[in-house]
Short mmCIF file of C-alpha atoms in Angstrom, two decimals:
data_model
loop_
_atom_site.label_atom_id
_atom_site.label_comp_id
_atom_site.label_asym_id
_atom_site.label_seq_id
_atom_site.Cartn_x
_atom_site.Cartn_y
_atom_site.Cartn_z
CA UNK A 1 4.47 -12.19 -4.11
CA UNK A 2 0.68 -11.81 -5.16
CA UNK A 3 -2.64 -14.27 -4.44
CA UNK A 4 -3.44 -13.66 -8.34
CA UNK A 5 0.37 -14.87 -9.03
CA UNK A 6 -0.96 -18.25 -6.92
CA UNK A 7 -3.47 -18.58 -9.23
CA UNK A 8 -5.04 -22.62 -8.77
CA UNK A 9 -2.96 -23.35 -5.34
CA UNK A 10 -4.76 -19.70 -4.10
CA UNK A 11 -8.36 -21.31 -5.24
CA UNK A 12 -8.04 -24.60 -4.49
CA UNK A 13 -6.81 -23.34 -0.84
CA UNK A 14 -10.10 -21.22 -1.02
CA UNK A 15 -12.58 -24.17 -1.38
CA UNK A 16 -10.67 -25.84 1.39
CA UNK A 17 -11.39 -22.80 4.23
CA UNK A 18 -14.65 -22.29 2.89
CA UNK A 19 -15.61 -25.64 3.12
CA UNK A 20 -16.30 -26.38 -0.14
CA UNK A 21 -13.78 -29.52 -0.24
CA UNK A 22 -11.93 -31.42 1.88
CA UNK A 23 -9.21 -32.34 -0.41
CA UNK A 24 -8.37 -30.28 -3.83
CA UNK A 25 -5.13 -30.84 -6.08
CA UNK A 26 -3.32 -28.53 -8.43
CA UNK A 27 -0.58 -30.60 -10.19
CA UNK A 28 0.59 -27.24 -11.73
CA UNK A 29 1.28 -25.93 -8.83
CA UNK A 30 3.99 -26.61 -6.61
CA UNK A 31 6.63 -23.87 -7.18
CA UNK A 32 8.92 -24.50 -4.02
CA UNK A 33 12.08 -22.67 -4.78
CA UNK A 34 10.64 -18.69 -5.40
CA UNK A 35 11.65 -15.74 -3.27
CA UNK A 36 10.16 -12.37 -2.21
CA UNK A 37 12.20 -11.03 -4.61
CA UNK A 38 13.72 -13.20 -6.98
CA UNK A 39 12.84 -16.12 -9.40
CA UNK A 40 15.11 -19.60 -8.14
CA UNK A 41 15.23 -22.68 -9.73
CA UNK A 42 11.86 -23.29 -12.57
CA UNK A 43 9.88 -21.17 -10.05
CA UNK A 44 8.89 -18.04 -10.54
CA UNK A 45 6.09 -17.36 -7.99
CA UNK A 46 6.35 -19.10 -4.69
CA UNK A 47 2.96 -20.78 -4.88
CA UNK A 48 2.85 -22.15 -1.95
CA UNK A 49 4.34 -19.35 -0.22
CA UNK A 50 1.73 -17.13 -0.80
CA UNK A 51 -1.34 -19.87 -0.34
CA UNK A 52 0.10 -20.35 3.04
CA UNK A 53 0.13 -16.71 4.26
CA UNK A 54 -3.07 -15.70 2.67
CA UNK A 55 -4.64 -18.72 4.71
CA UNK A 56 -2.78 -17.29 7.89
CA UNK A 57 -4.13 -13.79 7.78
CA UNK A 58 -7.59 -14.87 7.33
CA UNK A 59 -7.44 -17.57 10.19
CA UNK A 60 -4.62 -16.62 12.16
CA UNK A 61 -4.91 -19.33 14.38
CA UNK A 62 -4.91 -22.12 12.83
CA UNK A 63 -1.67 -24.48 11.84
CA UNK A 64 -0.42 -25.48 8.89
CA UNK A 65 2.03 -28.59 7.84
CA UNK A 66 3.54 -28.35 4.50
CA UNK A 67 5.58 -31.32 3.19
CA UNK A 68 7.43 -31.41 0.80
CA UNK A 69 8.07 -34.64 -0.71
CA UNK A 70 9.95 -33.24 -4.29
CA UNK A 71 13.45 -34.50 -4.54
CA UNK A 72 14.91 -30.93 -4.19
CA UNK A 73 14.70 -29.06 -0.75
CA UNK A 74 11.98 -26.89 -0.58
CA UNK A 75 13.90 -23.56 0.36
CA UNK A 76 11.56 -20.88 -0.74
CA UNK A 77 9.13 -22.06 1.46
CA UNK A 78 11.46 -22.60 4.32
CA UNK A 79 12.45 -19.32 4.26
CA UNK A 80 8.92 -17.74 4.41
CA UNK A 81 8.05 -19.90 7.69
CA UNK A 82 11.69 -20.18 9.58
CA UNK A 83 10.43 -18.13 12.42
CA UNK A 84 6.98 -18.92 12.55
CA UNK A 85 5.51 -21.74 14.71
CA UNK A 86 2.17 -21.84 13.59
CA UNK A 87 3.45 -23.86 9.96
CA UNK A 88 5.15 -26.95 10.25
CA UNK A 89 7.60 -27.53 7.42
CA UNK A 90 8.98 -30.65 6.50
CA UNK A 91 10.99 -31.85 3.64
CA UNK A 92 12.31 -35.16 2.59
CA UNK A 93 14.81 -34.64 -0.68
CA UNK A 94 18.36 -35.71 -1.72
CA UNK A 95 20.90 -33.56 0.10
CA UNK A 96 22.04 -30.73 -0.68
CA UNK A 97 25.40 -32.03 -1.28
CA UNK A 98 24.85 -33.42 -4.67
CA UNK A 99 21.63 -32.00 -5.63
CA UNK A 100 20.42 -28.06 -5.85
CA UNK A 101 19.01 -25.92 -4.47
CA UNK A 102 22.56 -27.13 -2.07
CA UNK A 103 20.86 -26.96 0.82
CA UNK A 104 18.08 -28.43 3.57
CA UNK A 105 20.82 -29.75 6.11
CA UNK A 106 19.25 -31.44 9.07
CA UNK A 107 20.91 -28.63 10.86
CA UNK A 108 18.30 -26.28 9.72
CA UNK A 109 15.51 -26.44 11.92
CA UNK A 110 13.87 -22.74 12.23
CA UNK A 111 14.55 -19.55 14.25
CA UNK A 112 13.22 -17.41 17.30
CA UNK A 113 9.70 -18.87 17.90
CA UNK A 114 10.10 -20.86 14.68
CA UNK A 115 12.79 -23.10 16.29
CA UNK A 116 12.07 -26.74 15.79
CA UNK A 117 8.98 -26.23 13.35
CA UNK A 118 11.28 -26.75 10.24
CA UNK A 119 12.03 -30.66 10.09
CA UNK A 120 14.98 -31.34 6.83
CA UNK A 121 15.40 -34.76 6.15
CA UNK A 122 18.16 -34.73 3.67
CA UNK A 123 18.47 -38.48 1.48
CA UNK A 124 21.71 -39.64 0.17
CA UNK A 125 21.51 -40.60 -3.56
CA UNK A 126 20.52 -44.19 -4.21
CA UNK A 127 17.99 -44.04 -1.26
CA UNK A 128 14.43 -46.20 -2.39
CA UNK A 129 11.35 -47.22 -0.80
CA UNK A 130 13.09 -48.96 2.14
CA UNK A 131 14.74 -45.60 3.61
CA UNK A 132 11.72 -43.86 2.78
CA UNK A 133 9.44 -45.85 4.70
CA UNK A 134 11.67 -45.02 7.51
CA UNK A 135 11.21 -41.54 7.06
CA UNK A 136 7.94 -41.71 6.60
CA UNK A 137 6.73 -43.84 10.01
CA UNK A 138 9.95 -42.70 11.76
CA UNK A 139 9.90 -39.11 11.49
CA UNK A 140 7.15 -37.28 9.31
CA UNK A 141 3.99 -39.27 10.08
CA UNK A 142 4.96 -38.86 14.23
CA UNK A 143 5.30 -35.17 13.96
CA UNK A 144 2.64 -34.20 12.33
CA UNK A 145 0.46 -36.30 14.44
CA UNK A 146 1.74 -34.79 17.05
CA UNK A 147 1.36 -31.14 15.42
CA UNK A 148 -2.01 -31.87 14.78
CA UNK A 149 -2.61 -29.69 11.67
CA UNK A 150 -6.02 -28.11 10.54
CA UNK A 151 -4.55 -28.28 6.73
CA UNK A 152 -1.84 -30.30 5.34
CA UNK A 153 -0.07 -28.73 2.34
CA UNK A 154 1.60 -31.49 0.52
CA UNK A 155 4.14 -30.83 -2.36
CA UNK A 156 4.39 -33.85 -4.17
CA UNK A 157 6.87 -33.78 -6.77
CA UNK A 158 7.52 -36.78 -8.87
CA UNK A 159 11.04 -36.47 -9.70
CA UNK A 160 11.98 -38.98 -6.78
CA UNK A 161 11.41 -41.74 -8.69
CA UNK A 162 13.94 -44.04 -9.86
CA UNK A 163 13.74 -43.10 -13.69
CA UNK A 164 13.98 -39.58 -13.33
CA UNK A 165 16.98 -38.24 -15.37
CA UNK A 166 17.79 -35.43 -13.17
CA UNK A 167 17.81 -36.74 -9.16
CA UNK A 168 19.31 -39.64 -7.73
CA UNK A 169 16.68 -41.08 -5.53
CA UNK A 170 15.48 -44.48 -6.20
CA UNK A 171 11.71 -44.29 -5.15
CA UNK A 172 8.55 -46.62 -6.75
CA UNK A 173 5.13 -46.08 -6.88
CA UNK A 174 4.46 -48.09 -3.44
CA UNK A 175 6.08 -45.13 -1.43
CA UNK A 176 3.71 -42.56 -3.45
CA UNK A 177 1.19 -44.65 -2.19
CA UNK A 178 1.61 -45.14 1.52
CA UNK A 179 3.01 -41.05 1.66
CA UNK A 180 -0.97 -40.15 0.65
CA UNK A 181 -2.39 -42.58 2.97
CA UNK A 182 -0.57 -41.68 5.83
CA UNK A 183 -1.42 -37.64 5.17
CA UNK A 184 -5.12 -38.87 4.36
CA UNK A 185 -4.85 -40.56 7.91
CA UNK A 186 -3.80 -37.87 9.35
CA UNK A 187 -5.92 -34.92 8.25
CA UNK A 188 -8.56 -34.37 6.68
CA UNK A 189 -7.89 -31.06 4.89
CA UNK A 190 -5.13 -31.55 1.93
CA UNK A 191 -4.11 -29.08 -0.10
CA UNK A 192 -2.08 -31.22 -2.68
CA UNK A 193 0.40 -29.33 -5.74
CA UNK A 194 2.51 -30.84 -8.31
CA UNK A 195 6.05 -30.09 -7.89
CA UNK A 196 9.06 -31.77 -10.11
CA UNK A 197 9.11 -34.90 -12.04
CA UNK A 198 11.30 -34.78 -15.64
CA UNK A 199 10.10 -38.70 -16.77
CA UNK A 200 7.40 -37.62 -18.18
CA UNK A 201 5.61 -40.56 -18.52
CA UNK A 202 6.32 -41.79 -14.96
CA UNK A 203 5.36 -38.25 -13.73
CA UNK A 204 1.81 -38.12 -15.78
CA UNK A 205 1.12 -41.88 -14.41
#
């Protein structure tokens, strides 16, 4: 991994901790599924990944949610933060039963002093705005009030919505909408990336 890889998530993350905004978006970025060492899924540079620990070494202190809202688990980033309690990392996406990258069980939930800072809340196919929105004030808006983050890093891919040809879920606009109001209520530092989203015209709307 490399900050130049990053490239707009790295300098949009920049302006953020230097106070330059509160609130920056790269819809190119996004690239959830990249390893250390190995390209997975579309992504070949873990974006977010990298962002996340270049933010960490300069202010070691502070704490970092990342949620990831794309229809497929967000396992590169998992791994880089499993043991580390200083990121919060949630994601909301179809199982991993019927969908790749086959995995984000509930079941995995962090290691060592990153136990119980890795949230999965896996969807069954069909879910819409209704199971959602019980996600969403049940479990994801409570913990990261309760983490408290200086910077939310929100991975909002588009492909759960209900005319996307390649995931199941059943999602409208109205659940895109309360998901950045509740973050926006929450904190005011977002760092906010692109992610999936194969209808393209639904996706560019």
């Amino acid at each position: 991994w490399s900050l130049q890889a990053a490239g707009g998530t790295h300098e949009a993350m920049t302006r953020i901790m230097n106070g330059d905004a509160l609130i920056a978006f790269n819809p190119l970025g996004g690239f959830h599924h990249g390893m250390p060492d190995y390209a997975e899924g579309f992504c070949y540079i873990n974006d977010i990944a990298v962002t996340i620990m270049d933010a960490l070494n300069r202010l070691p202190k502070q704490r970092i949610a990342y949620v990831d809202f794309d229809a497929h688990h967000g396992n590169g980033v998992q791994e880089a933060f499993y043991t580390d309690p200083r990121v919060l990392v949630i994601s909301l996406h179809e199982t991993g039963r019927t969908l790749y990258p086959w995995s984000g069980s509930e079941k995995e939930i962090g290691e060592a002093e990153g136990k119980g800072f890795t949230v999965n809340f896996p969807l069954e196919p069909g879910s819409d705005d209704e199971v959602y929105d019980l996600a969403l004030d049940g479990v994801v808006f409570a913990l990261l009030r309760s983490f408290s983050p200086d910077i939310i890093v929100a991975q909002i891919g588009a492909d759960t919505l209900l005319s996307d040809p390649l995931t199941n879920l059943r999602l409208t606009n109205n659940t895109y909408q309360k998901l950045i109001k509740g973050i926006r209520d929450l904190c005011p530092k977002i760092l906010a990336l692109g992610g999936g989203g194969y209808d393209l015209y639904r996706t560019a709307r």
